[in-house]
Amino acid sequence: MKSAYVVAASALVIGLAALGGIGFVLVARPAVGPPGTLPTTGVEVKIVKGSVNQSQEQNFVPRNIVVVLGFNDTVRWTNDDTYAHTVTSLGNFDSLNLNHGDTWTHTFIEPGIFTYVCSYHPWMKGTITVKSAGT
Ligand SMILES: [Cu+2]
């Protein structure tokens, strides 16, 4: 059984090494909130393929999300579309140009409701609702 254990352990190491290559996508913040009540990972928003088309209903996915300060307050956007986009909330944050495959993260530091658009395609809209811990 020892050899089977070694094989399993080796597979795990190789698997972790493979994950390390894309670890920047999978990084999760440690849980600091009440256990079992909220997701502990960072929040991901995809700019889905075809977002450039105004007729396509889905662009920022998920469109509306809620995060909690100090818990999961970092949001990462990934542009999976073949066209460039932005994540822009005037006066609050702006990714500037995101080409295909680019990612951009923003950590929220105050509560509020932040609406944002793509500055190139203003029909693309999303909302991040930021809540204080314990509310
Ligand atoms: Cu756009």
Coordinates of C-alpha atoms and ligand atoms in Angstrom, one line a residue:
M1 CA 0.0 0.0 0.0
K2 CA 3.0 2.2 0.5
S3 CA 3.7 2.5 -3.2
A4 CA 0.0 3.4 -3.9
Y5 CA 0.4 6.1 -1.4
V6 CA 3.5 7.4 -3.0
V7 CA 1.8 7.4 -6.4
A8 CA -1.2 9.3 -5.0
A9 CA 1.1 11.8 -3.3
S10 CA 3.1 12.3 -6.4
A11 CA 0.0 12.9 -8.4
L12 CA -1.1 15.4 -5.9
V13 CA 2.2 17.3 -6.1
I14 CA 2.1 17.3 -9.9
G15 CA -1.5 18.5 -9.7
L16 CA -0.6 21.3 -7.4
A17 CA 2.3 22.3 -9.6
A18 CA 0.0 22.4 -12.6
L19 CA -2.4 24.5 -10.6
G20 CA 0.4 26.8 -9.6
G21 CA 0.7 27.9 -13.2
I22 CA -2.8 29.3 -13.2
G23 CA -2.9 30.0 -9.5
F24 CA -3.4 33.7 -10.1
V25 CA -6.9 32.8 -11.4
L26 CA -7.7 30.6 -8.4
V27 CA -6.3 32.6 -5.5
A28 CA -8.9 32.8 -2.8
R29 CA -8.9 35.1 0.2
P30 CA -8.9 33.4 3.5
A31 CA -12.1 33.3 5.4
V32 CA -12.4 36.0 8.0
G33 CA -16.1 36.1 8.3
P34 CA -18.5 33.9 10.1
P35 CA -18.0 30.3 8.9
G36 CA -20.5 28.8 6.6
T37 CA -22.5 31.9 5.8
L38 CA -20.8 33.4 2.8
P39 CA -18.5 32.2 0.0
T40 CA -14.9 32.7 1.0
T41 CA -13.4 33.0 -2.4
G42 CA -12.8 36.2 -4.3
V43 CA -15.5 37.2 -6.7
E44 CA -15.1 36.6 -10.4
V45 CA -16.9 38.5 -13.2
K46 CA -16.6 37.3 -16.7
I47 CA -16.9 39.6 -19.7
V48 CA -18.4 36.8 -21.8
K49 CA -17.8 36.2 -25.5
G50 CA -20.1 38.3 -27.7
S51 CA -20.3 41.1 -25.2
V52 CA -19.5 43.5 -28.0
N53 CA -22.9 42.8 -29.5
Q54 CA -25.6 45.0 -28.1
S55 CA -28.2 42.4 -29.0
Q56 CA -26.6 39.9 -26.6
E57 CA -28.2 40.0 -23.2
Q58 CA -25.3 38.6 -21.3
N59 CA -22.0 40.6 -21.0
F60 CA -20.8 41.2 -17.4
V61 CA -21.6 37.8 -15.8
P62 CA -22.8 37.8 -13.1
R63 CA -24.2 41.3 -13.7
N64 CA -25.1 42.1 -10.1
I65 CA -23.1 40.9 -7.2
V66 CA -22.8 41.6 -3.5
V67 CA -19.5 41.6 -1.6
V68 CA -18.6 42.2 2.1
L69 CA -15.8 44.4 3.2
G70 CA -12.8 42.6 4.6
F71 CA -14.2 39.2 3.5
N72 CA -14.7 38.9 -0.2
D73 CA -14.2 42.5 -1.3
T74 CA -11.8 41.9 -4.2
V75 CA -13.5 41.4 -7.5
R76 CA -11.7 40.1 -10.6
W77 CA -12.9 40.8 -14.1
T78 CA -11.8 38.7 -17.0
N79 CA -12.3 39.6 -20.6
D80 CA -13.3 36.4 -22.4
D81 CA -14.6 38.4 -25.4
T82 CA -12.5 38.8 -28.6
Y83 CA -13.0 42.6 -28.4
A84 CA -11.6 45.1 -25.9
H85 CA -13.7 46.3 -23.1
T86 CA -13.4 48.3 -19.9
V87 CA -14.8 48.1 -16.4
T88 CA -15.6 51.8 -15.6
S89 CA -17.4 53.4 -12.7
L90 CA -16.9 57.1 -13.1
G91 CA -15.4 58.6 -10.0
N92 CA -14.9 55.2 -8.5
F93 CA -12.7 52.9 -10.5
D94 CA -11.6 52.3 -14.1
S95 CA -9.8 49.3 -15.5
L96 CA -8.9 51.2 -18.7
N97 CA -8.5 49.0 -21.8
L98 CA -8.8 45.2 -21.3
N99 CA -7.9 43.1 -24.3
H100 CA -9.0 39.6 -24.9
G101 CA -7.7 37.4 -22.0
D102 CA -6.8 40.4 -19.8
T103 CA -7.9 40.4 -16.1
W104 CA -8.3 43.3 -13.8
T105 CA -9.0 43.3 -10.0
H106 CA -10.4 45.9 -7.7
T107 CA -10.6 45.8 -4.0
F108 CA -13.5 47.8 -2.4
I109 CA -12.7 49.8 0.7
E110 CA -16.1 51.4 1.5
P111 CA -19.7 50.3 1.4
G112 CA -21.9 51.4 -1.4
I113 CA -23.7 50.5 -4.6
F114 CA -21.3 50.9 -7.5
T115 CA -22.7 50.8 -11.0
Y116 CA -20.3 50.4 -13.8
V117 CA -20.3 50.1 -17.6
C118 CA -17.9 49.4 -20.4
S119 CA -16.8 52.8 -21.7
Y120 CA -16.7 51.5 -25.3
H121 CA -20.1 49.8 -25.1
P122 CA -22.3 51.6 -22.6
W123 CA -25.1 49.1 -22.8
M124 CA -22.8 46.8 -20.9
K125 CA -23.7 47.4 -17.3
G126 CA -23.0 45.8 -13.9
T127 CA -23.4 46.6 -10.2
I128 CA -21.3 45.8 -7.2
T129 CA -23.1 46.2 -3.9
V130 CA -20.5 46.5 -1.1
K131 CA -21.7 45.8 2.4
S132 CA -19.9 46.4 5.7
A133 CA -19.2 43.2 7.7
G134 CA -21.9 42.5 10.1
T135 CA -24.7 44.2 8.2
Ligands
CU1 CU -17.2 46.8 -24.1

